[in-house]
mmCIF file of C-alpha atoms in Angstrom:
data_model
loop_
_atom_site.group_PDB
_atom_site.id
_atom_site.type_symbol
_atom_site.label_atom_id
_atom_site.label_comp_id
_atom_site.label_asym_id
_atom_site.label_seq_id
_atom_site.Cartn_x
_atom_site.Cartn_y
_atom_site.Cartn_z
ATOM 1 C CA MET A 2 -119.094 -68.707 104.725
ATOM 2 C CA ALA A 3 -116.513 -66.464 103.087
ATOM 3 C CA GLN A 4 -113.287 -65.760 104.912
ATOM 4 C CA ARG A 5 -109.739 -64.598 104.262
ATOM 5 C CA HIS A 6 -107.839 -67.383 102.576
ATOM 6 C CA LEU A 7 -104.715 -69.032 104.005
ATOM 7 C CA ASP A 8 -102.577 -70.445 101.234
ATOM 8 C CA PRO A 9 -101.883 -74.128 102.003
ATOM 9 C CA THR A 10 -98.436 -73.762 100.428
ATOM 10 C CA ASP A 11 -97.498 -71.344 103.220
ATOM 11 C CA PRO A 12 -95.380 -72.965 105.980
ATOM 12 C CA VAL A 13 -97.701 -71.510 108.645
ATOM 13 C CA ALA A 14 -100.716 -73.261 107.106
ATOM 14 C CA GLY A 15 -100.276 -76.316 109.334
ATOM 15 C CA PRO A 16 -98.330 -79.585 109.551
ATOM 16 C CA ALA A 17 -96.143 -80.337 106.565
ATOM 17 C CA PRO A 18 -97.854 -82.630 104.028
ATOM 18 C CA THR A 19 -95.485 -85.361 102.865
ATOM 19 C CA GLY A 20 -95.371 -88.160 100.348
ATOM 20 C CA ASP A 21 -97.978 -90.057 102.342
ATOM 21 C CA THR A 22 -100.442 -87.238 101.691
ATOM 22 C CA LEU A 23 -99.638 -87.368 97.984
ATOM 23 C CA ALA A 24 -100.049 -91.140 97.952
ATOM 24 C CA GLY A 25 -103.484 -90.848 99.539
ATOM 25 C CA TYR A 26 -104.537 -88.248 96.973
ATOM 26 C CA LEU A 27 -103.333 -90.345 94.040
ATOM 27 C CA ARG A 28 -105.042 -93.456 95.374
ATOM 28 C CA ALA A 29 -108.292 -91.515 95.720
ATOM 29 C CA GLN A 30 -108.033 -90.226 92.152
ATOM 30 C CA ALA A 31 -107.232 -93.686 90.829
ATOM 31 C CA THR A 32 -110.281 -95.042 92.636
ATOM 32 C CA GLU A 33 -112.423 -92.309 91.072
ATOM 33 C CA PHE A 34 -111.036 -93.233 87.652
ATOM 34 C CA LEU A 35 -111.925 -96.894 88.093
ATOM 35 C CA ARG A 36 -115.374 -96.057 89.452
ATOM 36 C CA ALA A 37 -116.074 -93.813 86.459
ATOM 37 C CA LEU A 38 -114.846 -96.486 84.072
ATOM 38 C CA ARG A 39 -117.166 -99.051 85.632
ATOM 39 C CA LEU A 40 -120.074 -96.601 85.410
ATOM 40 C CA HIS A 41 -119.311 -95.900 81.765
ATOM 41 C CA ARG A 42 -119.400 -99.608 80.951
ATOM 42 C CA GLU A 43 -122.640 -100.100 82.865
ATOM 43 C CA THR A 44 -124.486 -97.156 81.284
ATOM 44 C CA GLY A 45 -123.517 -98.034 77.742
ATOM 45 C CA SER A 46 -121.894 -95.995 75.019
ATOM 46 C CA GLY A 47 -124.237 -95.947 72.049
ATOM 47 C CA ALA A 48 -124.305 -93.409 69.260
ATOM 48 C CA ASN A 49 -126.205 -90.848 71.307
ATOM 49 C CA GLY A 50 -124.855 -91.811 74.701
ATOM 50 C CA SER A 51 -126.881 -91.853 77.893
ATOM 51 C CA GLU A 52 -126.783 -89.227 80.601
ATOM 52 C CA GLY A 53 -124.873 -91.659 82.794
ATOM 53 C CA SER A 54 -122.243 -92.376 80.155
ATOM 54 C CA VAL A 55 -121.669 -88.636 79.631
ATOM 55 C CA ASP A 56 -121.234 -88.133 83.381
ATOM 56 C CA ALA A 57 -118.888 -91.110 83.508
ATOM 57 C CA ALA A 58 -116.760 -89.751 80.655
ATOM 58 C CA ARG A 59 -116.546 -86.405 82.437
ATOM 59 C CA ALA A 60 -115.454 -88.132 85.649
ATOM 60 C CA LEU A 61 -112.828 -90.117 83.740
ATOM 61 C CA ARG A 62 -111.421 -86.916 82.287
ATOM 62 C CA ARG A 63 -111.462 -85.190 85.667
ATOM 63 C CA SER A 64 -109.553 -87.924 87.485
ATOM 64 C CA ALA A 65 -107.106 -88.424 84.585
ATOM 65 C CA ARG A 66 -106.284 -84.692 84.625
ATOM 66 C CA ARG A 67 -105.682 -84.689 88.360
ATOM 67 C CA ILE A 68 -103.447 -87.741 88.306
ATOM 68 C CA SER A 69 -101.448 -86.372 85.374
ATOM 69 C CA ALA A 70 -101.113 -82.942 86.999
ATOM 70 C CA SER A 71 -99.890 -84.476 90.256
ATOM 71 C CA LEU A 72 -97.305 -86.550 88.412
ATOM 72 C CA HIS A 73 -96.078 -83.344 86.761
ATOM 73 C CA THR A 74 -95.914 -81.220 89.911
ATOM 74 C CA PHE A 75 -94.612 -83.846 92.331
ATOM 75 C CA GLN A 76 -92.473 -85.927 89.974
ATOM 76 C CA PRO A 77 -89.323 -85.665 92.191
ATOM 77 C CA LEU A 78 -91.174 -87.750 94.798
ATOM 78 C CA LEU A 79 -92.240 -90.459 92.339
ATOM 79 C CA ASP A 80 -90.521 -93.050 90.192
ATOM 80 C CA THR A 81 -89.258 -91.117 87.169
ATOM 81 C CA ASP A 82 -89.722 -93.815 84.522
ATOM 82 C CA TRP A 83 -93.220 -94.576 85.752
ATOM 83 C CA CYS A 84 -94.190 -90.882 85.640
ATOM 84 C CA GLU A 85 -92.805 -90.345 82.160
ATOM 85 C CA GLY A 86 -94.730 -93.378 80.935
ATOM 86 C CA MET A 87 -98.034 -92.467 82.593
ATOM 87 C CA ARG A 88 -98.350 -88.738 81.948
ATOM 88 C CA PRO A 89 -98.654 -88.786 78.147
ATOM 89 C CA GLU A 90 -101.067 -91.703 78.314
ATOM 90 C CA LEU A 91 -103.349 -89.929 80.780
ATOM 91 C CA ALA A 92 -103.187 -86.790 78.631
ATOM 92 C CA TRP A 93 -104.246 -88.909 75.648
ATOM 93 C CA VAL A 94 -107.247 -90.271 77.574
ATOM 94 C CA SER A 95 -108.345 -86.851 78.778
ATOM 95 C CA GLY A 96 -107.868 -85.185 75.394
ATOM 96 C CA THR A 97 -109.641 -87.920 73.450
ATOM 97 C CA LEU A 98 -112.667 -87.955 75.740
ATOM 98 C CA ALA A 99 -112.894 -84.146 75.726
ATOM 99 C CA MET A 100 -113.273 -83.694 71.974
ATOM 100 C CA GLU A 101 -116.907 -84.759 71.619
ATOM 101 C CA HIS A 102 -118.052 -82.392 74.352
ATOM 102 C CA ALA A 103 -115.893 -79.604 72.881
ATOM 103 C CA TYR A 104 -117.557 -79.828 69.460
ATOM 104 C CA THR A 105 -121.018 -79.986 71.028
ATOM 105 C CA ALA A 106 -120.371 -76.914 73.166
ATOM 106 C CA ARG A 107 -118.787 -75.037 70.256
ATOM 107 C CA LEU A 108 -121.786 -75.599 68.000
ATOM 108 C CA GLU A 109 -124.206 -74.542 70.732
ATOM 109 C CA ARG A 110 -122.174 -71.416 71.416
ATOM 110 C CA LEU A 111 -122.017 -70.379 67.766
ATOM 111 C CA LEU A 112 -125.682 -70.991 67.013
ATOM 112 C CA THR A 113 -126.723 -69.076 70.123
ATOM 113 C CA ALA A 114 -124.484 -66.194 69.024
ATOM 114 C CA LEU A 115 -126.069 -66.232 65.556
ATOM 115 C CA HIS A 116 -129.497 -65.802 67.125
ATOM 116 C CA ARG A 117 -128.245 -62.967 69.293
ATOM 117 C CA LEU A 118 -126.475 -61.197 66.437
ATOM 118 C CA SER A 119 -129.567 -61.535 64.238
ATOM 119 C CA GLY A 120 -131.735 -59.829 66.844
ATOM 120 C CA ALA A 121 -133.664 -63.042 67.457
ATOM 121 C CA ASP A 122 -135.059 -63.862 70.877
ATOM 122 C CA VAL A 123 -132.549 -66.390 72.178
ATOM 123 C CA ALA A 124 -134.975 -67.438 74.912
ATOM 124 C CA THR A 125 -137.377 -68.745 72.271
ATOM 125 C CA GLY A 126 -134.819 -69.729 69.656
ATOM 126 C CA SER A 127 -134.229 -73.196 68.366
ATOM 127 C CA ARG A 128 -131.008 -74.739 67.180
ATOM 128 C CA THR A 129 -132.905 -76.920 64.756
ATOM 129 C CA ASP A 130 -134.432 -73.896 63.039
ATOM 130 C CA VAL A 131 -131.078 -72.164 62.746
ATOM 131 C CA ALA A 132 -129.712 -75.194 60.969
ATOM 132 C CA THR A 133 -132.436 -75.318 58.291
ATOM 133 C CA GLY A 134 -130.779 -72.877 55.923
ATOM 134 C CA SER A 135 -130.453 -73.677 52.232
ATOM 135 C CA ARG A 136 -128.108 -76.486 51.328
ATOM 136 C CA ALA A 137 -126.663 -74.350 48.573
ATOM 137 C CA ASP A 138 -123.843 -73.265 50.886
ATOM 138 C CA VAL A 139 -122.922 -76.777 52.001
ATOM 139 C CA PRO A 140 -120.336 -78.787 50.051
ATOM 140 C CA ALA A 141 -121.790 -81.922 48.496
ATOM 141 C CA GLY A 142 -119.554 -84.210 50.539
ATOM 142 C CA SER A 143 -120.930 -82.893 53.831
ATOM 143 C CA ARG A 144 -124.641 -82.867 53.056
ATOM 144 C CA THR A 145 -125.183 -86.272 54.553
ATOM 145 C CA ALA A 146 -124.848 -84.787 58.032
ATOM 146 C CA GLY A 147 -128.158 -82.928 57.602
ATOM 147 C CA ALA A 148 -129.971 -80.606 59.942
ATOM 148 C CA ALA A 149 -131.964 -83.531 61.286
ATOM 149 C CA ARG A 150 -128.887 -84.615 63.201
ATOM 150 C CA VAL A 151 -128.885 -81.521 65.385
ATOM 151 C CA GLY A 152 -130.612 -83.425 68.152
ATOM 152 C CA ALA A 153 -127.680 -85.820 68.337
ATOM 153 C CA ALA A 154 -125.382 -82.900 69.024
ATOM 154 C CA ALA A 155 -127.468 -81.479 71.850
ATOM 155 C CA PRO A 156 -125.287 -80.842 74.909
ATOM 156 C CA ARG A 157 -125.679 -83.048 77.941
ATOM 157 C CA ASP A 158 -123.131 -81.424 80.204
ATOM 158 C CA ALA A 159 -124.615 -79.367 83.016
ATOM 159 C CA GLY A 160 -122.588 -76.312 82.069
ATOM 160 C CA LEU A 161 -124.264 -75.951 78.663
ATOM 161 C CA ARG A 162 -127.498 -74.243 77.776
ATOM 162 C CA THR A 163 -130.444 -76.536 77.145
ATOM 163 C CA PRO A 164 -131.786 -75.972 73.619
ATOM 164 C CA PRO A 165 -135.190 -74.260 73.755
ATOM 165 C CA THR A 166 -138.143 -76.297 72.565
ATOM 166 C CA SER A 167 -140.149 -73.691 70.644
ATOM 167 C CA ALA A 168 -139.087 -72.675 67.152
ATOM 168 C CA PRO A 169 -138.512 -69.006 66.308
ATOM 169 C CA GLU A 170 -140.026 -67.189 63.390
ATOM 170 C CA ARG A 171 -137.990 -67.608 60.224
ATOM 171 C CA SER A 172 -137.952 -63.843 59.835
ATOM 172 C CA ASN A 173 -135.927 -63.580 63.035
ATOM 173 C CA LEU A 174 -132.858 -64.836 61.163
ATOM 174 C CA THR A 175 -131.375 -63.341 58.038
ATOM 175 C CA VAL A 176 -130.737 -65.605 55.088
ATOM 176 C CA GLY A 177 -126.995 -65.339 55.631
ATOM 177 C CA ALA A 178 -127.270 -66.229 59.308
ATOM 178 C CA ALA A 179 -129.526 -69.210 58.597
ATOM 179 C CA LYS A 180 -127.168 -70.541 55.951
ATOM 180 C CA ALA A 181 -124.165 -69.925 58.216
ATOM 181 C CA GLY A 182 -125.923 -71.893 60.947
ATOM 182 C CA ALA A 183 -126.598 -74.759 58.556
ATOM 183 C CA LEU A 184 -122.983 -74.838 57.448
ATOM 184 C CA LEU A 185 -121.645 -74.775 61.011
ATOM 185 C CA ASP A 186 -124.130 -77.439 62.048
ATOM 186 C CA ARG A 187 -123.003 -79.814 59.337
ATOM 187 C CA GLN A 188 -119.304 -79.258 59.891
ATOM 188 C CA LEU A 189 -119.320 -79.430 63.689
ATOM 189 C CA THR A 190 -121.873 -82.231 63.939
ATOM 190 C CA LEU A 191 -119.738 -84.310 61.606
ATOM 191 C CA ALA A 192 -116.677 -83.507 63.718
ATOM 192 C CA ARG A 193 -118.583 -84.419 66.874
ATOM 193 C CA THR A 194 -119.692 -87.750 65.412
ATOM 194 C CA ARG A 195 -116.127 -88.574 64.447
ATOM 195 C CA ALA A 196 -114.901 -87.593 67.918
ATOM 196 C CA HIS A 197 -117.542 -89.859 69.468
ATOM 197 C CA SER A 198 -116.383 -92.784 67.337
ATOM 198 C CA THR A 199 -112.764 -92.038 68.165
ATOM 199 C CA ALA A 200 -113.547 -92.007 71.895
ATOM 200 C CA LEU A 201 -115.362 -95.342 71.684
ATOM 201 C CA GLN A 202 -112.464 -96.885 69.794
ATOM 202 C CA ALA A 203 -110.011 -95.485 72.326
ATOM 203 C CA LEU A 204 -111.918 -96.886 75.302
ATOM 204 C CA GLY A 205 -111.929 -100.319 73.684
ATOM 205 C CA SER A 206 -108.283 -100.283 72.637
ATOM 206 C CA SER A 207 -105.439 -102.253 74.157
ATOM 207 C CA ARG A 208 -103.705 -98.941 74.836
ATOM 208 C CA PHE A 209 -106.527 -97.775 77.104
ATOM 209 C CA HIS A 210 -106.753 -101.155 78.847
ATOM 210 C CA ALA A 211 -103.042 -100.933 79.623
ATOM 211 C CA ILE A 212 -103.606 -97.493 81.175
ATOM 212 C CA ALA A 213 -106.568 -98.766 83.182
ATOM 213 C CA ASP A 214 -104.442 -101.626 84.504
ATOM 214 C CA LYS A 215 -101.751 -99.192 85.653
ATOM 215 C CA VAL A 216 -104.358 -96.976 87.317
ATOM 216 C CA ALA A 217 -105.755 -100.051 89.080
ATOM 217 C CA VAL A 218 -102.290 -100.740 90.490
ATOM 218 C CA LEU A 219 -101.990 -97.060 91.482
ATOM 219 C CA ALA A 220 -105.189 -97.367 93.518
ATOM 220 C CA SER A 221 -103.339 -99.652 95.918
ATOM 221 C CA GLU A 222 -99.653 -98.929 95.392
ATOM 222 C CA VAL A 223 -98.079 -95.543 94.665
ATOM 223 C CA PRO A 224 -94.437 -95.674 93.416
ATOM 224 C CA LEU A 225 -92.947 -93.133 95.827
ATOM 225 C CA THR A 226 -89.224 -92.582 96.207
ATOM 226 C CA ARG A 227 -87.521 -93.581 99.454
ATOM 227 C CA SER A 228 -87.268 -89.990 100.658
ATOM 228 C CA ALA A 229 -90.885 -89.074 99.829
ATOM 229 C CA ALA A 230 -92.225 -90.089 103.249
ATOM 230 C CA THR A 231 -90.250 -87.293 104.930
ATOM 231 C CA THR A 232 -90.300 -84.687 102.123
ATOM 232 C CA ASP A 233 -92.506 -81.618 102.413
ATOM 233 C CA LEU A 234 -94.842 -81.213 99.417
ATOM 234 C CA ARG A 235 -95.205 -77.465 99.825
ATOM 235 C CA PRO A 236 -92.005 -76.343 98.041
ATOM 236 C CA LEU A 237 -93.080 -78.249 94.917
ATOM 237 C CA ALA A 238 -96.587 -76.790 95.140
ATOM 238 C CA THR A 239 -95.073 -73.337 95.588
ATOM 239 C CA ALA A 240 -92.991 -73.866 92.459
ATOM 240 C CA ALA A 241 -96.195 -74.580 90.525
ATOM 241 C CA LYS A 242 -97.689 -71.395 91.936
ATOM 242 C CA ASP A 243 -94.600 -69.392 90.964
ATOM 243 C CA ARG A 244 -94.742 -70.673 87.384
ATOM 244 C CA LEU A 245 -98.335 -69.495 87.210
ATOM 245 C CA THR A 246 -97.490 -66.107 88.692
ATOM 246 C CA ASP A 247 -94.650 -65.592 86.215
ATOM 247 C CA ALA A 248 -96.871 -66.544 83.282
ATOM 248 C CA VAL A 249 -99.597 -64.140 84.402
ATOM 249 C CA ALA A 250 -97.031 -61.368 84.816
ATOM 250 C CA ALA A 251 -96.048 -61.830 81.164
ATOM 251 C CA LEU A 252 -99.647 -61.372 79.936
ATOM 252 C CA PRO A 253 -100.645 -58.019 78.417
ATOM 253 C CA LEU A 254 -103.198 -57.292 81.140
ATOM 254 C CA VAL A 255 -103.142 -53.574 80.379
ATOM 255 C CA THR A 256 -104.119 -54.273 76.771
ATOM 256 C CA ALA A 257 -106.800 -56.674 77.985
ATOM 257 C CA GLY A 258 -108.258 -53.856 80.040
ATOM 258 C CA HIS A 259 -109.252 -51.922 76.923
ATOM 259 C CA PRO A 260 -112.592 -52.661 75.243
ATOM 260 C CA TYR A 261 -110.997 -53.131 71.819
ATOM 261 C CA ASN A 262 -107.667 -54.710 71.082
ATOM 262 C CA ALA A 263 -106.603 -53.389 67.694
ATOM 263 C CA ALA A 264 -103.531 -55.623 67.653
ATOM 264 C CA ALA A 265 -105.806 -58.656 67.594
ATOM 265 C CA LEU A 266 -106.959 -57.659 64.096
ATOM 266 C CA ILE A 267 -103.472 -57.933 62.624
ATOM 267 C CA HIS A 268 -103.377 -60.807 60.120
ATOM 268 C CA GLY A 269 -107.117 -61.229 60.655
ATOM 269 C CA LEU A 270 -107.636 -61.779 56.912
ATOM 270 C CA SER A 271 -104.679 -64.092 56.511
ATOM 271 C CA PRO A 272 -105.378 -67.444 54.831
ATOM 272 C CA ASP A 273 -103.247 -69.094 57.496
ATOM 273 C CA THR A 274 -105.370 -71.369 59.697
ATOM 274 C CA VAL A 275 -102.963 -71.656 62.631
ATOM 275 C CA PRO A 276 -104.365 -70.653 66.069
ATOM 276 C CA HIS A 277 -104.500 -66.963 66.859
ATOM 277 C CA PRO A 278 -100.991 -65.890 67.967
ATOM 278 C CA GLN A 279 -102.282 -63.843 70.891
ATOM 279 C CA ASP A 280 -104.128 -66.777 72.455
ATOM 280 C CA ALA A 281 -101.263 -69.160 73.211
ATOM 281 C CA PRO A 282 -99.963 -67.382 76.376
ATOM 282 C CA TRP A 283 -103.492 -67.276 77.788
ATOM 283 C CA HIS A 284 -104.036 -70.961 77.101
ATOM 284 C CA GLN A 285 -100.741 -71.669 78.856
ATOM 285 C CA VAL A 286 -101.863 -69.674 81.892
ATOM 286 C CA ARG A 287 -105.069 -71.718 81.961
ATOM 287 C CA LEU A 288 -103.059 -74.947 82.119
ATOM 288 C CA LEU A 289 -100.735 -73.566 84.802
ATOM 289 C CA LEU A 290 -103.716 -72.391 86.845
ATOM 290 C CA ARG A 291 -105.123 -75.902 86.701
ATOM 291 C CA LEU A 292 -101.792 -77.351 87.867
ATOM 292 C CA HIS A 293 -101.757 -74.870 90.749
ATOM 293 C CA ARG A 294 -105.318 -75.763 91.783
ATOM 294 C CA TYR A 295 -104.624 -79.494 91.699
ATOM 295 C CA ALA A 296 -101.396 -79.051 93.672
ATOM 296 C CA ARG A 297 -103.402 -77.263 96.377
ATOM 297 C CA GLU A 298 -105.854 -80.152 96.439
ATOM 298 C CA ALA A 299 -103.049 -82.692 96.756
ATOM 299 C CA ILE A 300 -101.306 -81.068 99.700
ATOM 300 C CA ARG A 301 -104.655 -80.772 101.468
ATOM 301 C CA GLY A 302 -105.467 -84.390 100.652
ATOM 302 C CA GLU A 303 -108.819 -83.407 99.113
ATOM 303 C CA PRO A 304 -109.821 -85.720 96.233
ATOM 304 C CA ASN A 305 -111.855 -83.110 94.372
ATOM 305 C CA GLY A 306 -111.074 -79.876 96.184
ATOM 306 C CA THR A 307 -114.606 -79.556 97.556
ATOM 307 C CA SER A 308 -113.802 -78.641 101.152
ATOM 308 C CA VAL A 309 -112.235 -75.248 100.438
ATOM 309 C CA VAL A 310 -112.856 -73.205 97.298
ATOM 310 C CA ASP A 311 -110.686 -70.185 96.524
ATOM 311 C CA LEU A 312 -113.147 -67.826 94.865
ATOM 312 C CA ARG A 313 -110.343 -65.877 93.211
ATOM 313 C CA LEU A 314 -108.896 -68.938 91.514
ATOM 314 C CA LEU A 315 -112.364 -70.198 90.651
ATOM 315 C CA SER A 316 -113.340 -66.932 88.954
ATOM 316 C CA ALA A 317 -110.008 -66.698 87.147
ATOM 317 C CA GLY A 318 -110.328 -70.273 85.917
ATOM 318 C CA GLN A 319 -113.853 -69.690 84.666
ATOM 319 C CA ALA A 320 -112.712 -66.605 82.742
ATOM 320 C CA LEU A 321 -109.906 -68.577 81.111
ATOM 321 C CA ASN A 322 -112.332 -71.357 80.185
ATOM 322 C CA ARG A 323 -114.545 -68.782 78.477
ATOM 323 C CA HIS A 324 -111.461 -67.408 76.750
ATOM 324 C CA ARG A 325 -110.606 -70.826 75.336
ATOM 325 C CA ASP A 326 -114.185 -71.520 74.252
ATOM 326 C CA ALA A 327 -114.536 -68.168 72.492
ATOM 327 C CA SER A 328 -111.141 -68.504 70.836
ATOM 328 C CA GLU A 329 -111.954 -71.950 69.463
ATOM 329 C CA ALA A 330 -115.427 -70.824 68.378
ATOM 330 C CA ALA A 331 -113.918 -67.894 66.483
ATOM 331 C CA ALA A 332 -111.504 -70.275 64.752
ATOM 332 C CA ALA A 333 -114.421 -72.544 63.789
ATOM 333 C CA ALA A 334 -116.311 -69.595 62.285
ATOM 334 C CA ALA A 335 -113.232 -68.526 60.332
ATOM 335 C CA GLN A 336 -112.707 -72.073 59.089
ATOM 336 C CA ALA A 337 -116.322 -72.299 57.934
ATOM 337 C CA ALA A 338 -115.934 -68.989 56.093
ATOM 338 C CA ARG A 339 -113.142 -70.555 54.035
ATOM 339 C CA THR A 340 -115.555 -73.132 52.591
ATOM 340 C CA PRO A 341 -115.442 -72.826 48.790
ATOM 341 C CA ARG A 342 -118.374 -71.414 46.822
ATOM 342 C CA ILE A 343 -120.462 -70.118 49.728
ATOM 343 C CA ALA A 344 -122.755 -67.145 49.168
ATOM 344 C CA PRO A 345 -121.502 -63.657 50.090
ATOM 345 C CA ALA A 346 -124.282 -63.280 52.690
ATOM 346 C CA THR A 347 -123.147 -66.498 54.372
ATOM 347 C CA ALA A 348 -119.518 -65.420 54.383
ATOM 348 C CA TYR A 349 -120.520 -62.042 55.826
ATOM 349 C CA ALA A 350 -122.532 -63.691 58.626
ATOM 350 C CA LEU A 351 -119.581 -65.926 59.479
ATOM 351 C CA GLY A 352 -117.272 -62.902 59.491
ATOM 352 C CA VAL A 353 -119.560 -61.079 61.932
ATOM 353 C CA LEU A 354 -119.715 -64.232 64.043
ATOM 354 C CA HIS A 355 -115.919 -64.482 64.069
ATOM 355 C CA ALA A 356 -115.604 -60.839 65.165
ATOM 356 C CA ASP A 357 -118.210 -61.405 67.878
ATOM 357 C CA GLN A 358 -116.291 -64.324 69.316
ATOM 358 C CA ARG A 359 -113.042 -62.379 69.250
ATOM 359 C CA HIS A 360 -114.809 -59.673 71.281
ATOM 360 C CA GLU A 361 -115.814 -62.450 73.684
ATOM 361 C CA VAL A 362 -112.135 -63.368 73.914
ATOM 362 C CA GLU A 363 -111.310 -59.800 74.920
ATOM 363 C CA ALA A 364 -114.137 -59.776 77.470
ATOM 364 C CA ALA A 365 -112.832 -63.009 79.009
ATOM 365 C CA ARG A 366 -109.336 -61.542 79.271
ATOM 366 C CA PHE A 367 -110.707 -58.497 81.032
ATOM 367 C CA ALA A 368 -112.725 -60.737 83.405
ATOM 368 C CA PHE A 369 -109.565 -62.699 84.203
ATOM 369 C CA GLN A 370 -107.702 -59.486 84.938
ATOM 370 C CA GLN A 371 -110.444 -58.358 87.330
ATOM 371 C CA ALA A 372 -110.549 -61.745 89.083
ATOM 372 C CA TRP A 373 -106.780 -62.125 89.363
ATOM 373 C CA GLN A 374 -106.261 -58.723 90.945
ATOM 374 C CA LYS A 375 -108.761 -59.377 93.712
ATOM 375 C CA GLU A 376 -107.593 -60.398 97.162
ATOM 376 C CA ALA A 377 -107.762 -64.143 97.705
ATOM 377 C CA VAL A 378 -110.929 -65.150 99.583
ATOM 378 C CA SER A 379 -112.087 -68.683 100.330
ATOM 379 C CA THR A 380 -115.450 -70.243 101.116
ATOM 380 C CA ARG A 381 -116.303 -73.445 102.973
#
């Protein structure tokens, strides 16, 4: 049931949440972390990974992000040395576990876009067929990846498209698009495999075990300051909200409202491989929005924020996620286009793919603008 939303950071929202509320939230997140870790160990972590292990890794990332965000927002109520020691370690866990999924999703996004841009029927397309282009455009050192490994890169997260089972006609893809797909498949599948190995090594390292031990202690004992029991959490949560509001106010929302952003093409042919300069403020807003959402969860005492969902924040967050995905996909296409000795048709296809993803970036910015300007509404 949708209804007008009452911001929990508002003093009229109810009794003041204190350090005890924060402690309960952190204990719940620590318990979720340990439960996910146990599930990951029980389901195995082979080369392909089971459905259970993927879900467990996602749960580990989710709880690590929430604990780290809470330590950032509510640090004045917690032991300073403990916070400064835990936050970078939790960020390392979350970032390391996220890379494999990121490469899988990026490859799926780019190959789907190649089908769409080639006029192929995406509903009947096949990632395997896209990746069967000639090996002439693939550097010798990367040919071992092979198109046969596409199945290993198939996404298992619920938010990704399931690869169709029927193969399209070869004529549905141009030669350049097919070769571009093969090149992207080899590069991103290799990156995904390396990320998988890195994640396995991280989960078996002494560094991770030390983090897990600290989280286990957190599940029963939260290092609050002496004054935390009587301190209202809402001013700190409001500060997180204000940082988000200020960051959004600095975004060029008027520019994002136009269908084409000519300024985004500046330096588009530069050999520099650094991230697109326009994207950084939007990525920062995405992180601040996440901190704001988690702060709202903490002061409500909701482990995963499932009781009340702010549709405005949800829509804005989804738009920013699409913005990040499209931005990183465009960078991957540009990087592939810099591969030495590729055919002109392949380079052209990758250039079109890069432009397509930059248009997706603009569309995501416009969607964020539309979501952010709506009146806050919640659903239970």
